[in-house]
Short mmCIF file of N, CA and C in Angstrom, two decimals:
data_model
loop_
_atom_site.label_atom_id
_atom_site.label_comp_id
_atom_site.label_asym_id
_atom_site.label_seq_id
_atom_site.Cartn_x
_atom_site.Cartn_y
_atom_site.Cartn_z
N THR A 261 12.55 47.33 -71.26
CA THR A 261 12.55 46.07 -70.12
C THR A 261 11.36 46.71 -69.43
N VAL A 262 11.36 45.92 -69.46
CA VAL A 262 9.64 45.29 -67.99
C VAL A 262 9.20 44.85 -67.31
N SER A 263 9.57 44.78 -66.32
CA SER A 263 8.52 44.73 -64.99
C SER A 263 7.47 44.31 -63.85
N LEU A 264 7.54 43.83 -63.70
CA LEU A 264 5.77 43.23 -62.96
C LEU A 264 5.81 43.22 -61.52
N LEU A 265 6.61 42.72 -61.52
CA LEU A 265 7.23 43.12 -59.24
C LEU A 265 7.15 44.08 -58.84
N GLN A 266 5.78 44.02 -58.73
CA GLN A 266 5.64 45.31 -56.74
C GLN A 266 5.54 46.18 -58.36
N GLY A 267 4.22 45.78 -58.66
CA GLY A 267 3.78 47.00 -59.75
C GLY A 267 3.93 46.67 -61.57
N ILE A 268 4.46 47.95 -61.70
CA ILE A 268 4.56 47.73 -62.52
C ILE A 268 6.45 49.10 -62.81
N ALA A 269 7.81 48.27 -64.41
CA ALA A 269 8.55 49.25 -64.01
C ALA A 269 9.39 48.72 -65.49
N TRP A 270 9.42 50.35 -65.65
CA TRP A 270 10.11 50.21 -66.86
C TRP A 270 11.00 50.74 -67.57
N ASP A 271 12.16 50.52 -69.14
CA ASP A 271 13.12 51.21 -69.05
C ASP A 271 13.20 50.80 -70.58
N MET A 272 12.52 51.92 -71.26
CA MET A 272 12.60 51.87 -72.90
C MET A 272 12.57 52.76 -73.91
N GLN A 273 14.07 52.42 -74.70
CA GLN A 273 13.93 53.49 -76.00
C GLN A 273 13.22 53.21 -76.76
N ALA A 274 12.26 53.77 -77.46
CA ALA A 274 11.80 53.53 -78.92
C ALA A 274 12.13 54.38 -80.24
N LEU A 275 12.64 53.88 -81.68
CA LEU A 275 13.01 54.63 -82.63
C LEU A 275 11.08 54.08 -83.17
N VAL A 276 10.97 54.53 -84.21
CA VAL A 276 9.53 54.06 -84.72
C VAL A 276 9.82 54.95 -86.46
N GLU A 277 9.54 54.38 -87.30
CA GLU A 277 9.50 54.19 -88.13
C GLU A 277 7.97 54.28 -89.28
N GLN A 278 7.13 55.06 -89.01
CA GLN A 278 5.99 54.99 -90.41
C GLN A 278 4.99 54.35 -89.33
N PHE A 279 4.82 54.40 -87.79
CA PHE A 279 4.48 53.42 -87.01
C PHE A 279 3.11 53.73 -87.44
N LYS A 280 2.42 52.66 -88.22
CA LYS A 280 0.76 52.26 -88.38
C LYS A 280 -0.05 51.50 -86.56
N PRO A 281 -0.12 52.74 -85.13
CA PRO A 281 -1.09 52.45 -85.00
C PRO A 281 -2.81 51.79 -85.03
N GLN A 282 -3.33 51.30 -86.01
CA GLN A 282 -4.17 50.95 -86.96
C GLN A 282 -3.73 49.20 -86.79
N TYR A 283 -2.67 48.33 -86.78
CA TYR A 283 -2.52 47.09 -86.18
C TYR A 283 -2.81 47.13 -84.65
N PHE A 284 -2.74 48.46 -83.96
CA PHE A 284 -3.41 47.21 -82.52
C PHE A 284 -4.26 47.81 -82.14
N ALA A 285 -4.91 49.64 -83.15
CA ALA A 285 -6.41 50.17 -82.55
C ALA A 285 -7.26 49.97 -83.53
N ALA A 286 -7.42 49.37 -84.25
CA ALA A 286 -8.34 49.93 -85.42
C ALA A 286 -9.27 51.24 -86.13
N ASN A 287 -9.31 50.97 -84.36
CA ASN A 287 -10.03 52.58 -85.00
C ASN A 287 -9.30 53.36 -85.02
N VAL A 288 -7.78 53.65 -85.26
CA VAL A 288 -6.82 54.64 -85.10
C VAL A 288 -6.50 55.06 -86.14
N GLN A 289 -5.98 55.03 -86.71
CA GLN A 289 -5.21 55.34 -88.43
C GLN A 289 -4.51 55.98 -88.13
N GLY A 290 -3.42 56.52 -88.56
CA GLY A 290 -2.09 57.12 -88.90
C GLY A 290 -0.76 56.57 -88.82
N ASN A 291 -0.02 57.20 -88.91
CA ASN A 291 1.73 56.84 -88.61
C ASN A 291 2.12 57.68 -87.94
N ILE A 292 3.38 57.45 -86.97
CA ILE A 292 4.15 58.26 -86.77
C ILE A 292 5.60 57.31 -86.33
N THR A 293 6.24 58.83 -87.57
CA THR A 293 8.03 58.36 -86.91
C THR A 293 8.79 59.66 -85.46
N GLY A 294 9.43 58.74 -85.24
CA GLY A 294 10.91 59.63 -84.71
C GLY A 294 11.26 58.83 -83.43
N ARG A 295 11.54 60.01 -81.74
CA ARG A 295 11.80 58.29 -80.98
C ARG A 295 11.62 59.58 -79.83
N VAL A 296 11.98 58.29 -78.20
CA VAL A 296 11.29 58.03 -77.52
C VAL A 296 12.07 57.17 -76.24
N LYS A 297 12.82 58.06 -74.78
CA LYS A 297 12.95 56.34 -73.81
C LYS A 297 12.37 57.31 -72.69
N THR A 298 11.70 56.72 -72.33
CA THR A 298 11.60 56.12 -71.21
C THR A 298 11.89 55.47 -69.81
N THR A 299 11.18 55.56 -68.68
CA THR A 299 11.66 55.15 -67.52
C THR A 299 10.25 55.61 -66.27
N GLY A 300 9.99 54.24 -65.21
CA GLY A 300 8.98 54.56 -64.51
C GLY A 300 8.62 53.38 -63.86
N ARG A 301 8.15 53.67 -62.57
CA ARG A 301 8.03 52.86 -61.56
C ARG A 301 6.42 53.04 -61.10
N TRP A 302 5.07 52.09 -60.77
CA TRP A 302 3.77 52.30 -60.38
C TRP A 302 3.42 51.61 -60.16
N TYR A 303 3.81 50.95 -58.37
CA TYR A 303 2.63 50.76 -57.88
C TYR A 303 2.36 51.47 -55.90
N GLU A 304 2.81 50.46 -55.62
CA GLU A 304 1.52 51.03 -54.36
C GLU A 304 1.61 52.31 -53.37
N LYS A 305 3.90 52.76 -53.54
CA LYS A 305 4.20 53.88 -52.32
C LYS A 305 5.17 54.45 -53.47
N LYS A 306 4.95 54.15 -54.94
CA LYS A 306 5.67 55.47 -55.08
C LYS A 306 5.84 55.23 -56.75
N LYS A 307 5.19 56.23 -57.15
CA LYS A 307 4.56 56.63 -58.79
C LYS A 307 5.87 57.36 -58.97
N SER A 308 6.47 56.99 -60.45
CA SER A 308 6.86 57.91 -61.37
C SER A 308 7.14 57.73 -63.12
N ILE A 309 7.36 58.79 -63.40
CA ILE A 309 7.73 58.81 -64.51
C ILE A 309 8.30 58.84 -65.40
N ASN A 310 9.03 58.77 -66.73
CA ASN A 310 10.32 60.06 -67.10
C ASN A 310 10.15 59.96 -68.24
N ILE A 311 10.52 60.98 -69.22
CA ILE A 311 9.70 60.88 -70.87
C ILE A 311 11.26 61.36 -71.15
N GLN A 312 12.16 61.48 -71.81
CA GLN A 312 13.29 61.98 -72.19
C GLN A 312 13.10 62.08 -73.34
N ASP A 313 13.92 63.08 -73.67
CA ASP A 313 14.39 62.65 -75.79
C ASP A 313 12.84 62.85 -76.81
N LEU A 314 11.79 63.44 -76.12
CA LEU A 314 10.60 62.72 -77.08
C LEU A 314 10.79 64.44 -78.42
N ASN A 315 9.97 63.38 -79.17
CA ASN A 315 11.01 63.39 -80.87
C ASN A 315 9.56 62.65 -81.13
N LEU A 316 8.25 62.92 -81.30
CA LEU A 316 7.27 62.57 -82.48
C LEU A 316 6.35 62.74 -83.34
N ASN A 317 6.41 62.61 -84.18
CA ASN A 317 5.58 63.84 -84.95
C ASN A 317 4.90 62.71 -86.76
N GLY A 318 3.79 63.45 -86.80
CA GLY A 318 3.23 61.92 -87.64
C GLY A 318 1.26 62.74 -87.89
N GLN A 319 1.07 61.45 -88.04
CA GLN A 319 -0.93 61.95 -88.04
C GLN A 319 -1.60 60.95 -87.20
N ILE A 320 -2.65 61.09 -86.94
CA ILE A 320 -2.97 59.57 -86.61
C ILE A 320 -4.95 60.65 -86.63
N ASN A 321 -5.89 59.59 -87.49
CA ASN A 321 -6.89 59.90 -87.44
C ASN A 321 -6.81 61.34 -88.35
N ASN A 322 -6.00 61.45 -89.62
CA ASN A 322 -5.70 62.15 -90.88
C ASN A 322 -5.16 64.11 -89.91
N LYS A 323 -4.74 64.08 -88.03
CA LYS A 323 -4.98 65.75 -87.68
C LYS A 323 -2.99 65.22 -86.71
N THR A 324 -2.96 65.75 -87.74
CA THR A 324 -1.23 65.88 -86.98
C THR A 324 -0.85 66.25 -85.21
N LEU A 325 0.26 65.65 -85.74
CA LEU A 325 -0.13 64.65 -84.19
C LEU A 325 1.26 65.27 -84.25
N LEU A 326 3.12 65.51 -82.61
CA LEU A 326 3.73 66.44 -82.66
C LEU A 326 3.71 66.58 -80.99
N GLY A 327 4.76 65.69 -80.53
CA GLY A 327 5.41 65.62 -78.95
C GLY A 327 7.24 65.86 -79.23
N GLN A 328 7.04 66.87 -77.90
CA GLN A 328 8.96 67.23 -78.10
C GLN A 328 9.74 67.59 -76.53
N GLY A 329 9.95 67.37 -75.85
CA GLY A 329 10.15 67.91 -75.23
C GLY A 329 10.31 66.23 -74.30
N SER A 330 10.88 66.89 -72.96
CA SER A 330 11.37 65.59 -71.53
C SER A 330 10.25 66.31 -70.29
N LEU A 331 9.83 65.17 -69.73
CA LEU A 331 9.42 65.22 -68.22
C LEU A 331 9.69 64.41 -67.56
N ALA A 332 9.43 64.66 -66.37
CA ALA A 332 9.90 63.95 -64.64
C ALA A 332 9.27 64.01 -64.02
N LEU A 333 7.78 62.58 -63.39
CA LEU A 333 7.08 63.42 -62.52
C LEU A 333 7.33 62.21 -61.75
N SER A 334 7.00 62.35 -59.70
CA SER A 334 7.35 62.12 -58.91
C SER A 334 6.82 62.28 -58.68
N PHE A 335 5.75 60.58 -57.47
CA PHE A 335 4.15 60.67 -56.71
C PHE A 335 4.67 60.41 -55.43
N THR A 336 4.64 60.38 -54.67
CA THR A 336 4.72 59.73 -53.39
C THR A 336 4.07 58.95 -52.31
N ASP A 337 2.80 59.87 -52.94
CA ASP A 337 1.34 60.18 -52.08
C ASP A 337 0.98 59.01 -53.04
N ASP A 338 0.40 58.36 -52.37
CA ASP A 338 -0.22 56.81 -53.57
C ASP A 338 -1.93 57.41 -53.12
N LYS A 339 -2.84 58.39 -52.17
CA LYS A 339 -3.78 59.21 -52.13
C LYS A 339 -4.53 60.08 -53.35
N GLY A 340 -3.50 60.16 -54.01
CA GLY A 340 -3.68 61.59 -54.92
C GLY A 340 -2.76 61.00 -56.02
N LEU A 341 -2.54 62.20 -57.90
CA LEU A 341 -2.06 61.66 -58.20
C LEU A 341 -1.40 63.69 -58.32
N MET A 342 -0.97 64.47 -57.15
CA MET A 342 -0.40 65.15 -57.26
C MET A 342 1.24 64.91 -56.65
N PRO A 343 1.39 65.88 -58.28
CA PRO A 343 3.39 65.35 -58.22
C PRO A 343 4.25 65.66 -56.92
N LYS A 344 4.73 65.58 -56.49
CA LYS A 344 5.62 65.23 -55.31
C LYS A 344 6.79 66.17 -55.85
N GLN A 345 7.40 66.22 -56.90
CA GLN A 345 8.08 66.86 -58.03
C GLN A 345 7.62 66.17 -58.99
N PHE A 346 8.56 67.92 -59.97
CA PHE A 346 8.25 67.86 -61.48
C PHE A 346 9.00 68.41 -62.56
N GLN A 347 9.52 68.69 -63.66
CA GLN A 347 10.07 69.06 -64.39
C GLN A 347 9.96 69.11 -65.45
N ALA A 348 9.52 69.61 -66.37
CA ALA A 348 9.69 69.93 -67.73
C ALA A 348 10.65 70.75 -68.81
N ASN A 349 10.96 70.01 -69.29
CA ASN A 349 12.35 70.40 -70.69
C ASN A 349 11.40 71.31 -72.18
N GLN A 350 11.21 72.06 -72.64
CA GLN A 350 10.72 72.43 -73.28
C GLN A 350 9.95 71.23 -74.20
N LEU A 351 8.50 70.65 -73.27
CA LEU A 351 7.19 70.39 -73.50
C LEU A 351 7.21 70.49 -74.42
N LEU A 352 6.64 69.99 -76.09
CA LEU A 352 5.66 70.29 -76.74
C LEU A 352 4.21 69.50 -76.93
N LEU A 353 3.56 69.55 -77.07
CA LEU A 353 2.54 68.48 -77.18
C LEU A 353 1.49 69.16 -78.03
N SER A 354 1.18 68.50 -78.96
CA SER A 354 0.59 69.13 -79.96
C SER A 354 -0.20 68.21 -80.66
N TYR A 355 -1.88 67.74 -81.19
CA TYR A 355 -2.51 67.12 -81.74
C TYR A 355 -4.12 67.74 -82.51
N ALA A 356 -4.12 67.67 -82.71
CA ALA A 356 -4.75 68.58 -84.12
C ALA A 356 -5.28 70.04 -83.41
N LYS A 357 -4.96 70.68 -83.73
CA LYS A 357 -4.67 71.80 -83.84
C LYS A 357 -5.11 72.15 -82.04
N ASN A 358 -4.35 71.68 -81.78
CA ASN A 358 -5.02 71.59 -79.65
C ASN A 358 -2.72 71.79 -79.30
N LEU A 359 -2.52 72.64 -78.96
CA LEU A 359 -1.39 72.68 -78.10
C LEU A 359 -1.60 72.98 -76.55
N LEU A 360 0.08 72.46 -76.02
CA LEU A 360 0.12 71.91 -74.58
C LEU A 360 1.82 72.20 -74.52
N GLU A 361 2.35 73.33 -74.43
CA GLU A 361 3.48 73.59 -73.74
C GLU A 361 4.03 73.67 -72.11
N ALA A 362 5.06 73.13 -71.48
CA ALA A 362 5.02 73.04 -70.45
C ALA A 362 6.63 73.39 -70.53
N SER A 363 7.11 74.63 -69.10
CA SER A 363 8.79 74.20 -68.66
C SER A 363 8.93 74.87 -67.33
N GLY A 364 10.04 73.87 -67.05
CA GLY A 364 10.20 74.57 -65.17
C GLY A 364 9.71 72.59 -64.64
N ASN A 365 9.57 73.63 -63.19
CA ASN A 365 10.29 72.13 -62.28
C ASN A 365 9.74 72.35 -61.07
N ALA A 366 9.93 72.07 -59.55
CA ALA A 366 9.36 72.00 -57.92
C ALA A 366 9.09 73.18 -57.99
N GLN A 367 10.04 74.79 -58.27
CA GLN A 367 9.80 75.36 -57.44
C GLN A 367 9.21 76.37 -58.85
N ARG A 368 9.51 75.99 -59.74
CA ARG A 368 8.08 76.35 -61.28
C ARG A 368 7.25 76.69 -62.55
N LEU A 369 6.10 75.76 -62.46
CA LEU A 369 5.83 75.65 -63.63
C LEU A 369 5.22 76.24 -64.27
N ASP A 370 4.82 76.72 -65.88
CA ASP A 370 4.89 77.26 -66.82
C ASP A 370 4.41 76.66 -67.82
N LEU A 371 2.78 76.74 -68.11
CA LEU A 371 1.87 75.74 -68.89
C LEU A 371 1.28 76.20 -69.54
N LYS A 372 0.98 76.67 -71.02
CA LYS A 372 0.22 77.29 -72.17
C LYS A 372 -0.56 76.45 -72.85
N ILE A 373 -2.19 76.65 -72.87
CA ILE A 373 -2.08 75.46 -73.64
C ILE A 373 -3.81 77.07 -75.07
N GLN A 374 -3.41 75.77 -75.65
CA GLN A 374 -4.01 76.56 -76.93
C GLN A 374 -5.54 75.13 -76.81
N ALA A 375 -6.28 74.84 -76.88
CA ALA A 375 -6.85 73.92 -77.15
C ALA A 375 -7.63 74.79 -78.45
N ALA A 376 -8.15 74.98 -79.67
CA ALA A 376 -8.56 75.23 -80.18
C ALA A 376 -10.43 74.41 -80.27
N ASN A 377 -10.34 73.64 -80.11
CA ASN A 377 -11.27 72.39 -79.96
C ASN A 377 -11.30 71.34 -80.03
N LEU A 378 -11.51 70.95 -78.31
CA LEU A 378 -11.39 70.50 -77.91
C LEU A 378 -12.34 68.86 -77.84
N SER A 379 -12.87 68.68 -78.96
CA SER A 379 -14.02 67.75 -79.76
C SER A 379 -13.03 66.97 -80.84
N GLU A 380 -11.95 67.47 -80.83
CA GLU A 380 -10.59 66.72 -81.43
C GLU A 380 -10.00 66.27 -80.76
N LEU A 381 -10.41 66.43 -79.37
CA LEU A 381 -9.49 65.12 -77.76
C LEU A 381 -10.21 63.99 -78.16
N HIS A 382 -11.76 64.48 -77.79
CA HIS A 382 -12.16 63.45 -77.45
C HIS A 382 -13.96 63.78 -78.16
N PRO A 383 -14.91 62.30 -78.78
CA PRO A 383 -16.18 63.46 -78.82
C PRO A 383 -16.39 64.36 -78.09
N GLN A 384 -16.78 63.20 -76.24
CA GLN A 384 -17.78 64.37 -75.73
C GLN A 384 -17.32 65.53 -75.78
N LEU A 385 -16.81 66.00 -75.84
CA LEU A 385 -15.67 67.56 -75.14
C LEU A 385 -15.98 68.35 -76.07
N ARG A 386 -17.06 69.51 -75.69
CA ARG A 386 -17.55 71.18 -76.16
C ARG A 386 -16.06 71.99 -76.16
N GLY A 387 -16.38 72.50 -77.37
CA GLY A 387 -15.35 74.20 -77.23
C GLY A 387 -14.01 74.62 -76.87
N THR A 388 -13.54 75.76 -76.46
CA THR A 388 -11.51 75.90 -76.71
C THR A 388 -11.75 76.29 -75.34
N VAL A 389 -10.01 76.24 -74.92
CA VAL A 389 -9.95 76.40 -73.43
C VAL A 389 -7.89 76.95 -74.41
N LYS A 390 -8.07 78.48 -73.47
CA LYS A 390 -6.97 78.95 -74.04
C LYS A 390 -6.53 79.90 -72.55
N GLY A 391 -4.44 79.87 -73.42
CA GLY A 391 -4.85 80.08 -71.41
C GLY A 391 -3.06 80.22 -71.20
N VAL A 392 -2.73 80.73 -70.67
CA VAL A 392 -1.90 80.04 -69.51
C VAL A 392 -1.68 80.26 -67.73
N MET A 393 -0.49 79.58 -67.20
CA MET A 393 -0.20 79.14 -65.56
C MET A 393 1.03 79.02 -65.36
N SER A 394 0.97 79.68 -63.56
CA SER A 394 2.01 79.11 -63.15
C SER A 394 2.23 78.61 -62.30
N LEU A 395 2.40 77.52 -61.79
CA LEU A 395 2.27 76.97 -60.38
C LEU A 395 3.45 77.32 -59.95
N GLN A 396 3.73 77.51 -58.57
CA GLN A 396 4.93 77.01 -57.80
C GLN A 396 4.37 75.69 -56.66
N ALA A 397 5.27 75.58 -56.47
CA ALA A 397 5.29 74.26 -55.45
C ALA A 397 5.96 74.67 -54.53
N GLN A 398 7.05 74.68 -54.39
CA GLN A 398 8.25 75.86 -53.08
C GLN A 398 8.83 76.51 -53.14
N PRO A 399 9.16 77.56 -51.83
CA PRO A 399 8.57 76.74 -50.47
C PRO A 399 7.26 77.34 -50.58
N LYS A 400 6.27 78.04 -51.46
CA LYS A 400 5.33 77.85 -50.83
C LYS A 400 4.01 77.73 -51.94
N PHE A 401 2.89 76.86 -51.84
CA PHE A 401 2.10 76.68 -53.63
C PHE A 401 1.33 77.77 -53.59
N ASN A 402 1.55 78.35 -54.97
CA ASN A 402 1.10 78.60 -55.24
C ASN A 402 0.40 78.94 -57.07
N VAL A 403 -0.46 79.53 -57.37
CA VAL A 403 -1.05 79.76 -58.45
C VAL A 403 -1.15 81.13 -59.05
N LYS A 404 -0.66 80.96 -60.54
CA LYS A 404 -1.59 82.50 -60.96
C LYS A 404 -1.81 81.54 -62.41
N SER A 405 -3.65 81.86 -62.86
CA SER A 405 -2.96 81.13 -64.08
C SER A 405 -4.27 82.14 -65.06
N PHE A 406 -4.54 82.63 -66.64
CA PHE A 406 -5.25 83.34 -67.32
C PHE A 406 -5.82 82.53 -67.60
N PHE A 407 -6.92 81.99 -68.24
CA PHE A 407 -7.96 80.88 -69.03
C PHE A 407 -9.21 81.49 -69.21
N LYS A 408 -9.31 81.05 -71.14
CA LYS A 408 -10.94 82.14 -71.24
C LYS A 408 -10.79 80.38 -72.29
N ILE A 409 -12.58 79.74 -71.40
CA ILE A 409 -12.97 78.90 -71.80
C ILE A 409 -14.36 79.27 -72.13
#
């Protein structure tokens, strides 16, 4: 279901088998199989996104796509996109040999990025990014990272 009262809100569960994105965007060829459940709200004073039970795989423009895990974000500040609350459970996003892994919550979030070819994500990007980041938001904000760009 989707609601457009006071912004946008949704509650969706999808099971896809050989979904073809080219039916919606002619320049995006491929097929996707899997499942996802998502809920969320996006309006002026409250923004939240919850992705549960993500398990998608397939090909987009002849490049491998994989998504697994769960992610919950809550934004209460209407001035920015820094989440107030977050939770990532074994989140894995991979496309064209570029990989993002995330696990943790507001107390500690661990990220691992292995983007071997950024131009595969967007034609105007170049180079590589590899590294790890540990982000702590509570009780005191702290970031530790090591990246090679």
